[in-house]
XYZ file of C-alpha atoms in Angstrom:
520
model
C -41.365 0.103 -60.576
C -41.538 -2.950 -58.134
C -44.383 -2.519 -55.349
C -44.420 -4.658 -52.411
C -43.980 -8.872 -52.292
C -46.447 -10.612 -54.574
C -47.770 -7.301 -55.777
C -48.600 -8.053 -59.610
C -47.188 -4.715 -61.937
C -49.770 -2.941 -63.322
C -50.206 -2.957 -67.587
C -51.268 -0.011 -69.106
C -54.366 1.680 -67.950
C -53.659 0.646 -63.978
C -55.012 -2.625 -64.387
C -53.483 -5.251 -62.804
C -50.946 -8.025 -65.611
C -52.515 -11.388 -65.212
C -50.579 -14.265 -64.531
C -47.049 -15.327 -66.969
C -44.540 -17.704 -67.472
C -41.222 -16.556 -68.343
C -38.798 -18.902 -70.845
C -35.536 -17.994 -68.857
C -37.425 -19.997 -65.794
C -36.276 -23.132 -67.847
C -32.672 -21.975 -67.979
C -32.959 -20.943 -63.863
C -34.273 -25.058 -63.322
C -31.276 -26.204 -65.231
C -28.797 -24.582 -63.282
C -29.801 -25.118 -59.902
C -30.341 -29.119 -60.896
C -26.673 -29.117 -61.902
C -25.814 -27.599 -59.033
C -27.781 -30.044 -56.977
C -26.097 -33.122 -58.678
C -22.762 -31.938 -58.418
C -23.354 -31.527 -54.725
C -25.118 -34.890 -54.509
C -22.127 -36.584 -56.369
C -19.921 -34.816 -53.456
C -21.639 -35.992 -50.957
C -21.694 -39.622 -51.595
C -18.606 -39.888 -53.533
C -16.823 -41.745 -50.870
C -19.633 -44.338 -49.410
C -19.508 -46.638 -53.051
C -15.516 -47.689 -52.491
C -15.572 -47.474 -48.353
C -13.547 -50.038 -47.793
C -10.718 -48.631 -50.709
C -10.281 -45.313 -49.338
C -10.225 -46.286 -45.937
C -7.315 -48.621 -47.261
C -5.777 -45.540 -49.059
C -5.561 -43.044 -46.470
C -5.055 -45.498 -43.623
C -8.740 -44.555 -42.412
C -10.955 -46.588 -40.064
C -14.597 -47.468 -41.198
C -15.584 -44.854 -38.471
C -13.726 -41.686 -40.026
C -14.812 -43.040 -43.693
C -18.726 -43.089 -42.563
C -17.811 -39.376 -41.227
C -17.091 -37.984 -44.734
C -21.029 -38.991 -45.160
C -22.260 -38.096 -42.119
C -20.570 -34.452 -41.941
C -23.321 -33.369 -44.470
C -26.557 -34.867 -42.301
C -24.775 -32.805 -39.318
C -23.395 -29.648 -40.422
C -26.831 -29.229 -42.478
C -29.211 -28.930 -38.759
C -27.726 -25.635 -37.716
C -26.720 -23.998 -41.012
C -29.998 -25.439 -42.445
C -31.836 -23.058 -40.387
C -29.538 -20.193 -41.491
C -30.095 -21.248 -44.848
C -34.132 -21.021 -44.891
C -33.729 -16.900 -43.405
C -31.727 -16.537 -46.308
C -33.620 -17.970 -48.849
C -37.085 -16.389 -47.683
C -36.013 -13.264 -45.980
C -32.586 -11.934 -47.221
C -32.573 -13.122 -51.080
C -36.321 -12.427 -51.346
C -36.547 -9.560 -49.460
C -33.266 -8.192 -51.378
C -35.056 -8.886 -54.865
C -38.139 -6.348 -53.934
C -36.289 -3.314 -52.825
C -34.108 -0.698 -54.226
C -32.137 -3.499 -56.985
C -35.166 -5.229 -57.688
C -33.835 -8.135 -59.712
C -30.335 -8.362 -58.400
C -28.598 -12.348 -58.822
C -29.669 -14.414 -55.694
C -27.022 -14.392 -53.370
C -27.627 -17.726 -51.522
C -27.324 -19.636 -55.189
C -24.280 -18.220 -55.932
C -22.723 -18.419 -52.544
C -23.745 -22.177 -52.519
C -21.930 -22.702 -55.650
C -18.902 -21.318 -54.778
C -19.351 -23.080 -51.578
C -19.679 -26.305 -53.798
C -16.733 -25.933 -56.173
C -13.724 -25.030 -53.504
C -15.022 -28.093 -50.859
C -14.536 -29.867 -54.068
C -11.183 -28.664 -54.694
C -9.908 -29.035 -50.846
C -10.985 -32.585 -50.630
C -9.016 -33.779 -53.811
C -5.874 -31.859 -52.324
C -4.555 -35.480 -50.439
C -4.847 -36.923 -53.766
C -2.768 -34.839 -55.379
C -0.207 -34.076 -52.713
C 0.164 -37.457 -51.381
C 2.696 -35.996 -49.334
C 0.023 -34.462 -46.914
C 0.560 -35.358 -43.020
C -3.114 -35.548 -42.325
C -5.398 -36.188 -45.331
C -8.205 -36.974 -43.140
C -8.349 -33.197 -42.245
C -8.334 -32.001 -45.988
C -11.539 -35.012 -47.093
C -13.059 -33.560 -43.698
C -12.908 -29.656 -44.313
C -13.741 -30.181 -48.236
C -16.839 -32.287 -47.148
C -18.135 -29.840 -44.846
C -17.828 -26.673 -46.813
C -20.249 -28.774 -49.400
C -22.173 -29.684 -46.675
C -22.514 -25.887 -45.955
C -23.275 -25.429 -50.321
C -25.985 -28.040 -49.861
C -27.897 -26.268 -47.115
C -28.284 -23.134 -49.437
C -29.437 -25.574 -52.499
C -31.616 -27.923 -51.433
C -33.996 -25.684 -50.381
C -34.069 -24.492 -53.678
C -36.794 -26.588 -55.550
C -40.384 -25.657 -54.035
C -39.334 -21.412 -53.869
C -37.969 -21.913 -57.162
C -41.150 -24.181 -58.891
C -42.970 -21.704 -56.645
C -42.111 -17.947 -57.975
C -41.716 -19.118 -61.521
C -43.670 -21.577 -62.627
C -47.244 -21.621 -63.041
C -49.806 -23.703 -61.394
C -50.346 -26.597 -63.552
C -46.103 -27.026 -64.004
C -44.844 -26.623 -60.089
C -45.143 -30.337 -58.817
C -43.197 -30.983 -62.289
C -40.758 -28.247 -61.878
C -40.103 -29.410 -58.697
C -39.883 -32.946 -59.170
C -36.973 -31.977 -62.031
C -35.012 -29.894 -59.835
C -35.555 -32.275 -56.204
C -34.733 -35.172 -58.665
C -31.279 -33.607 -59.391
C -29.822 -34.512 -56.003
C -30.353 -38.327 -56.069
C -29.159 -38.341 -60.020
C -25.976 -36.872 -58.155
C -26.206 -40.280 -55.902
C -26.552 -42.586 -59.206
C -23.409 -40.554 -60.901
C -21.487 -41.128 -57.723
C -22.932 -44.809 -57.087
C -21.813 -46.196 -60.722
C -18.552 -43.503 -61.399
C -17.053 -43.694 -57.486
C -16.831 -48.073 -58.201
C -15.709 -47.733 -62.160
C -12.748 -45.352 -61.159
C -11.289 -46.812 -58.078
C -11.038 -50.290 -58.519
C -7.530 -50.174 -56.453
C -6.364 -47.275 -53.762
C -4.260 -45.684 -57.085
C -7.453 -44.810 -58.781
C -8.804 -42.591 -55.540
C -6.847 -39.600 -57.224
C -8.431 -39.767 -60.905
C -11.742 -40.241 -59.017
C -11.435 -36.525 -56.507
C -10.402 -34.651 -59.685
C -13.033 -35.897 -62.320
C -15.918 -34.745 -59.430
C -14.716 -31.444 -59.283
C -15.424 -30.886 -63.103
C -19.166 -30.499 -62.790
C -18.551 -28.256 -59.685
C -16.987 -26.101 -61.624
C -18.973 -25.960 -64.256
C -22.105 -25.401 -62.221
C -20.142 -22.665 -60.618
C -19.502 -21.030 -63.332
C -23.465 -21.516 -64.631
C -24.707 -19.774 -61.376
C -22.816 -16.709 -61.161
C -22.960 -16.355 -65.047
C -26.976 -17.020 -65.768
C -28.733 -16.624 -62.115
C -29.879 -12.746 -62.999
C -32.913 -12.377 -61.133
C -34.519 -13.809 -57.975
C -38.136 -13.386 -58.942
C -40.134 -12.995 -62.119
C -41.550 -9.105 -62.926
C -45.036 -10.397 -63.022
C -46.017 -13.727 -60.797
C -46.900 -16.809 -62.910
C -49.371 -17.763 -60.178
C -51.555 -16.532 -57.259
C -49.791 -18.293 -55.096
C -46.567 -16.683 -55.943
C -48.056 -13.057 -55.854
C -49.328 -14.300 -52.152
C -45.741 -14.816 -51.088
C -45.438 -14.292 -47.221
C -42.000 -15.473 -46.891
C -40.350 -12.190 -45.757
C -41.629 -12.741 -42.422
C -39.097 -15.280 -41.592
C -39.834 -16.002 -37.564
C -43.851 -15.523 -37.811
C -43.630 -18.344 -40.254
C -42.024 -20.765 -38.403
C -44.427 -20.369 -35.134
C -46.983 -20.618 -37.609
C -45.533 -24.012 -38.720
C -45.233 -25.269 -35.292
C -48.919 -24.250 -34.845
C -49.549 -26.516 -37.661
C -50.352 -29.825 -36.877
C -50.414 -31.668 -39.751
C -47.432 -29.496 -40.785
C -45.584 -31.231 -37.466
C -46.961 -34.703 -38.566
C -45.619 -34.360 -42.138
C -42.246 -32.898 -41.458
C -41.901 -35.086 -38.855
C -42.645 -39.092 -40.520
C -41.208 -37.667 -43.581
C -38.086 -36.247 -42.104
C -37.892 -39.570 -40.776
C -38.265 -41.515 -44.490
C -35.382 -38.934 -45.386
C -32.833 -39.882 -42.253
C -33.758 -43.574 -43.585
C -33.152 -43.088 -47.175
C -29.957 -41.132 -46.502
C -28.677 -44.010 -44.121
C -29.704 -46.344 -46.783
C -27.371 -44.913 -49.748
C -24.600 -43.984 -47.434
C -24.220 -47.851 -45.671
C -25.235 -49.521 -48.611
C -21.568 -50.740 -50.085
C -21.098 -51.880 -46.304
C -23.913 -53.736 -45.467
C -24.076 -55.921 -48.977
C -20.236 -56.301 -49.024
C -20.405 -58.276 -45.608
C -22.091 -61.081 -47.272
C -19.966 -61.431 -50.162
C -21.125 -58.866 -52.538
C -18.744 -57.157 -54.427
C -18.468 -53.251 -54.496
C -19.649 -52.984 -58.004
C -22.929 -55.343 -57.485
C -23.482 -52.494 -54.478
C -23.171 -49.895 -56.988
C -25.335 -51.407 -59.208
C -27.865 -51.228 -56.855
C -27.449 -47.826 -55.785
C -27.996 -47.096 -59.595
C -31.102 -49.325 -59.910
C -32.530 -47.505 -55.951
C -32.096 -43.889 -58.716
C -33.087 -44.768 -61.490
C -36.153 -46.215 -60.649
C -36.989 -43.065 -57.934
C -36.027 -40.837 -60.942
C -39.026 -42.581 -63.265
C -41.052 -43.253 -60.637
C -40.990 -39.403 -59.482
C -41.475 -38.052 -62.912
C -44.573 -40.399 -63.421
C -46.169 -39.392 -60.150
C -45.252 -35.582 -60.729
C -46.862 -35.404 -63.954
C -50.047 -37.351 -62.479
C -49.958 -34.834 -59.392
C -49.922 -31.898 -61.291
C -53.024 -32.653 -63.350
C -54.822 -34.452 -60.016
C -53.575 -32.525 -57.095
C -53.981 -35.462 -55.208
C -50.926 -34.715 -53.188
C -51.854 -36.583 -50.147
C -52.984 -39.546 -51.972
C -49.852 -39.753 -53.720
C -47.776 -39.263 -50.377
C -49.069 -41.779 -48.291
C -49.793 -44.935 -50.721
C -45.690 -44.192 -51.811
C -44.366 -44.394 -48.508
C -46.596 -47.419 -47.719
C -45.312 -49.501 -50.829
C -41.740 -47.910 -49.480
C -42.123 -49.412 -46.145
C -42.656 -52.918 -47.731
C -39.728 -52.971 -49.844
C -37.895 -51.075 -46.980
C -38.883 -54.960 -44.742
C -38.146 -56.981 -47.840
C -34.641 -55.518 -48.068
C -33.953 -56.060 -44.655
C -34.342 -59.640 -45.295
C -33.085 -60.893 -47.952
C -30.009 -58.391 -48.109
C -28.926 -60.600 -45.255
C -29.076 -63.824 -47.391
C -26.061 -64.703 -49.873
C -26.470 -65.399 -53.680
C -29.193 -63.274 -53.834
C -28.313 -60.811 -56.432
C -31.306 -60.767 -58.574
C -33.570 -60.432 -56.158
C -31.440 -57.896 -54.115
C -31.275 -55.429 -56.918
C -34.848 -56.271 -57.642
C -35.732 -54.858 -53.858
C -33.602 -51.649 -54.332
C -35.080 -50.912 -57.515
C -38.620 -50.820 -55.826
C -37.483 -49.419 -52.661
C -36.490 -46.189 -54.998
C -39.592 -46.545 -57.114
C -41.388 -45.943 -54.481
C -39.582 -43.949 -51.933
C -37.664 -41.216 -54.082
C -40.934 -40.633 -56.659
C -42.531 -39.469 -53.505
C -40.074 -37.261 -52.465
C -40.700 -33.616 -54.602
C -44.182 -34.741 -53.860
C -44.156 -34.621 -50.081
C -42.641 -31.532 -50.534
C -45.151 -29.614 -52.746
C -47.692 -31.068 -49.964
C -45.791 -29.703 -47.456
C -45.621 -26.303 -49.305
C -49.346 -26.443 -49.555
C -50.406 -27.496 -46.098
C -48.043 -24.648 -44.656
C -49.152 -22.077 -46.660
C -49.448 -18.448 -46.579
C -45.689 -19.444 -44.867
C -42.517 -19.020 -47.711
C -42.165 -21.848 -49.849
C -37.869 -22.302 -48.743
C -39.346 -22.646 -44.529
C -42.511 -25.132 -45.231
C -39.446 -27.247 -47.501
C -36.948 -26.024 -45.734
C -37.399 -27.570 -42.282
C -38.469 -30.715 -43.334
C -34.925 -31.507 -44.861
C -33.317 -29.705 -41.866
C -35.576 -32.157 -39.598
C -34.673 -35.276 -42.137
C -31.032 -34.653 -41.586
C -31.271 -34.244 -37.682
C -32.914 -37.857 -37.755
C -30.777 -39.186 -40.309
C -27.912 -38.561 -38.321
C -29.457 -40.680 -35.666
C -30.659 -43.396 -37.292
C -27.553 -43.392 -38.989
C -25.056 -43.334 -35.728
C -28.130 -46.179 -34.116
C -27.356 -48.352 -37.227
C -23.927 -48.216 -37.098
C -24.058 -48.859 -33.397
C -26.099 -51.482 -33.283
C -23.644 -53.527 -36.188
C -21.415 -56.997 -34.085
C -18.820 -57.935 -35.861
C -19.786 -61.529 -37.447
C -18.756 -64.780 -36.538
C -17.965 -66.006 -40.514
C -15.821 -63.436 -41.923
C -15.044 -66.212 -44.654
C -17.457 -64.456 -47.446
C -16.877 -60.957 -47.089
C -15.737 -58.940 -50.090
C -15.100 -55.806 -47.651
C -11.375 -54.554 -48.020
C -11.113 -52.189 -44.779
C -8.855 -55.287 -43.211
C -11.167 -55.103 -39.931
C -13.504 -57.990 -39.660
C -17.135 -57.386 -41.048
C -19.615 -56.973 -39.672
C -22.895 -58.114 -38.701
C -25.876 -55.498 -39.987
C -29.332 -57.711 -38.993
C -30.196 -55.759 -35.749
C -29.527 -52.634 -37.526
C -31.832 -53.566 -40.752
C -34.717 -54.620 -38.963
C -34.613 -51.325 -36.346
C -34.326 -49.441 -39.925
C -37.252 -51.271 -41.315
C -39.300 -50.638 -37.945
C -38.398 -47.052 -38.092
C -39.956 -46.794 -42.025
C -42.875 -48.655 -41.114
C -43.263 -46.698 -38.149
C -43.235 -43.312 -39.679
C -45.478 -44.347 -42.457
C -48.251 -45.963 -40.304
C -48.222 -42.055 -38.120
C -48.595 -40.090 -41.439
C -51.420 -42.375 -42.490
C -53.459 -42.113 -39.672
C -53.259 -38.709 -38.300
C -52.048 -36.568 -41.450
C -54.862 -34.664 -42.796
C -54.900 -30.900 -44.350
C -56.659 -28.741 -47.113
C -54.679 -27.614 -49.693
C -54.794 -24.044 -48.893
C -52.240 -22.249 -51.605
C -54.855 -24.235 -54.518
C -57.958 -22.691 -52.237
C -56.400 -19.373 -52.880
C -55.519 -19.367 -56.103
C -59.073 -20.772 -57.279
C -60.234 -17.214 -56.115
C -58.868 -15.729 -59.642
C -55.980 -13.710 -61.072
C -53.466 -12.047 -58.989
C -53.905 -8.232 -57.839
C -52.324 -5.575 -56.417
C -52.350 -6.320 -52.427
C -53.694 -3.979 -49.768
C -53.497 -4.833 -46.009
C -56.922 -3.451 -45.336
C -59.534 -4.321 -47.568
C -63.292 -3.451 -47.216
C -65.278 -7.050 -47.802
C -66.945 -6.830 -50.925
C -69.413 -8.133 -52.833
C -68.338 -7.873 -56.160
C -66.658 -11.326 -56.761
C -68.984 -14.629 -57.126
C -65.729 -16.615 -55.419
C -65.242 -14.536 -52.394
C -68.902 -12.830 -52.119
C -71.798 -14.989 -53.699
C -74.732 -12.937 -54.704
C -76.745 -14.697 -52.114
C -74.958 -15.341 -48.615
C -76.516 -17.085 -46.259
C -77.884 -15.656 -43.218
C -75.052 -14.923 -40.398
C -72.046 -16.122 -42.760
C -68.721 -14.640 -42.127
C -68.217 -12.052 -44.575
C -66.000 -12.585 -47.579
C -62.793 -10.508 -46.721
C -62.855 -12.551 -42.982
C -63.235 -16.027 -45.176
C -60.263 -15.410 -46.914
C -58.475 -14.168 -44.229
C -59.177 -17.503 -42.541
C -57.961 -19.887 -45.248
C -54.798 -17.362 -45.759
C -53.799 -17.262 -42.026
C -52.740 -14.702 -39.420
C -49.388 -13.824 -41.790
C -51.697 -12.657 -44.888
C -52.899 -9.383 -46.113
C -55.621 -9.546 -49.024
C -56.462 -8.300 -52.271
C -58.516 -5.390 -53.145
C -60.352 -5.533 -56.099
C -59.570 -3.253 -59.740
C -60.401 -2.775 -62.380
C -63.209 -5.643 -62.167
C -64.499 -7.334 -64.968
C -67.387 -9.206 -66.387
C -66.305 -12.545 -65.174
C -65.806 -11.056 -61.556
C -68.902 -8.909 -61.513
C -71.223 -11.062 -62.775
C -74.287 -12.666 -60.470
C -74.099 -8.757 -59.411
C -77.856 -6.883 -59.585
């Protein structure tokens, strides 16, 4: 029978299962990364061939931007929404009466996912529609909506079923999904619509892996969390207390740092891959040389975050990690700004986005375990949660400031743009986006600083069955040394203090000779 969150099931005899890993948790990662490419794919399906589709559908450049910017906007408020769900109503649903019932907000997301999929490629079918704008607009925003209910996903997921020494992987696999979605859409979107008669082809081959990932969720997503936590940090889940979490968050203040500057490098890497085609087609370089380097920014953020996951999750050295990426980041972030604004620069271009990923993206599942451990006792899907909901609310201003602060330029002669309006001129907006990296970075180097308080707990031992109340003892040589110094707090009040307000602690059974030793 399922006791309360986090409680560990007892084996026979009362005492208390230690710690497992379960094999489905591989199958569970697998289907929420497909689902997180397909939406990725969605989202940027359009920026790679701008200046076609706005061609196509008789679009301006503004209303083309919009089918990018609809997912930084519509992902603030329903963001919010989406964390409750994920911590309180899934979670909270998966301990009661139905115990391990499928998790609504993957499923919903999913379905979500596939019919925006399906609206959006209805002008390309029926060319015959009046308004076609309307049809990209509504399919992009119910994504949008899918994508606030996925990308949460990673840290609760690597969280409740993975153990220790494989959640900074875990989560690099699944957070690494969603810009894998950007390559397939940066390389595919350019190969398929080479003219305005290819934009058809191109809205019906994305909705193939929506389907499919569909069809993955509400078939093979059984069970929201594991019968016996792999971890004591899962077993110490707090995340059912949804609104106490996030005033403990705001109480935080190297929470509020973090989510801030990285927020930040997220509105700046979202503005990056969505205005990319534009800003390198105004100086004569073709849309599939722009594609190219949207490949090269993935690719090298995919290997780059898979070599600093696997070096994280045998270091810990989360903050480390964090700040040197986003410093290197900020450096290629400059050196793009400046040469992307000279012409026959292609190797050296490509050269700066591959670098610009390496560093930037590899430090992205990172940033997020960090956060997951400087917020903690608070639910892994809020401490994540917000800082995606904050990097979309400053994504879409950086993004409307970049596009605002574009001129159109003086020597139209070698743009390759196709939108028949003149190009435009992108150096005031590159340097304010280059500023705005460096800025962020330089904040979260100086004043971020936090212990990592979900590895504190867990180096207290195997999870047990929880009990609001406990009686400080002196039975364990982690929470109760044999000999305490004089007027130390007592062990049950330590604890408490590295846990937080939101925590209840663990009573001792069942002790055994590891736990009771150093005892008279």
């Amino acid at each position: 029978m399922a006791g309360p969150t986090g409680a560990a099931p007892e084996a026979a005899g009362g005492a208390p299962r230690g710690p497992r890993a379960y094999a489905r948790r591989w199958v569970f990662l697998l289907v929420v990364s497909l689902l997180s490419c397909s939406n990725a794919t969605l989202w940027l399906s359009f920026a790679p061939v701008a200046d076609v589709v706005g061609q196509h559908f008789l679009l301006s450049v503004a209303q083309v931007n919009w089918l990018s910017l609809i997912y930084l906007v519509v992902s603030i408020p329903f963001g919010i929404l989406a964390i409750w769900v994920l911590d309180s109503v899934g979670l909270r649903g998966a301990v009661s009466q139905t115990p391990h019932r499928d998790p609504p907000e993957t499923i919903l997301g999913a379905w979500l996912n596939f019919a925006g999929s399906v609206l959006r490629a209805l002008p390309g079918a029926a060319p015959w529609i009046l308004n076609p704008f309307a049809f990209l607009l509504g399919g992009q925003s119910l994504c949008a909506l899918a994508q606030t209910l996925v990308i949460f996903s990673p840290a609760k997921l690597a969280a409740l079923w993975f153990p220790e020494h494989q959640r900074a992987t875990a989560n690099m696999i699944a957070t690494m999904s969603n810009p894998l979605g950007i390559l397939v859409a940066s390389v595919l979107s350019p190969a398929l619509v080479r003219k305005g008669e290819g934009i058809p082809l191109m809205l019906g081959v994305y909705t193939i892996p929506a389907g499919l990932a569909c069809l993955l969720a509400t078939v093979c997503l059984g069970e929201s969390v594991p019968p016996t936590p792999p971890s004591v940090g899962a077993a110490s889940s707090t995340s059912e207390n949804f609104l106490q979490g996030l005033k403990l968050l705001l109480r935080n203040k190297a929470y509020v740092v973090l989510a801030v500057c990285f927020g930040g490098g997220i509105g700046v890497f979202s503005s990056f891959s969505a205005l990319l085609e534009q800003i390198l087609c105004a100086n004569g370089y073709s849309n599939e040389f722009s594609g190219l380097c949207g490949a090269l920014f993935i690719v090298f953020g995919i290997l780059g975050a898979l070599v600093l996951g696997l070096y994280v999750d045998r270091t810990k050295h989360f903050t480390e990690a964090t700040k040197i990426g986003l410093c290197l980041a900020s450096m290629a972030c400059v050196a793009f700004a400046l040469v992307s604004r000279l012409q026959g620069q292609a190797l050296a271009v490509a050269a700066i986005c591959s670098l610009f990923g390496f560093f930037g993206f590899s430090v992205a599942p990172v940033a997020m375990e960090l956060a997951v451990e400087c917020a903690f006792p608070v639910g892994e899907g809020a401490a994540a949660g917000l800082v995606f909901v904050l990097g979309q609310a400053e994504g879409v201003l950086i993004m409307v400031l970049l596009t605002a602060l574009t001129t159109r330029s003086a020597d139209p002669s070698v743009s390759t743009c196709q939108h028949g309006e003149d190009p435009l001129d992108w150096t005031v907006s590159l340097l304010l986006m280059a500023s705005l990296c460096t800025l962020f970075t330089c904040v979260l180097v100086l004043f971020f600083h936090t212990p990592y308080r979900r590895l504190q707990v867990e180096s207290a031992g195997p999870p047990l069955p929880w009990t609001c109340a406990p009686e400080p003892s002196a039975t364990s040589p982690v929470l109760a040394p044999a000999h305490e110094a004089p007027g130390s707090a007592p062990p049950a009040q330590r604890l408490q203090e590295a846990l937080g307000p939101a925590s209840c602690l663990q009573e001792p059974q069942g002790l055994t000779e590891t736990v009771t030793r150093g005892v008279s």
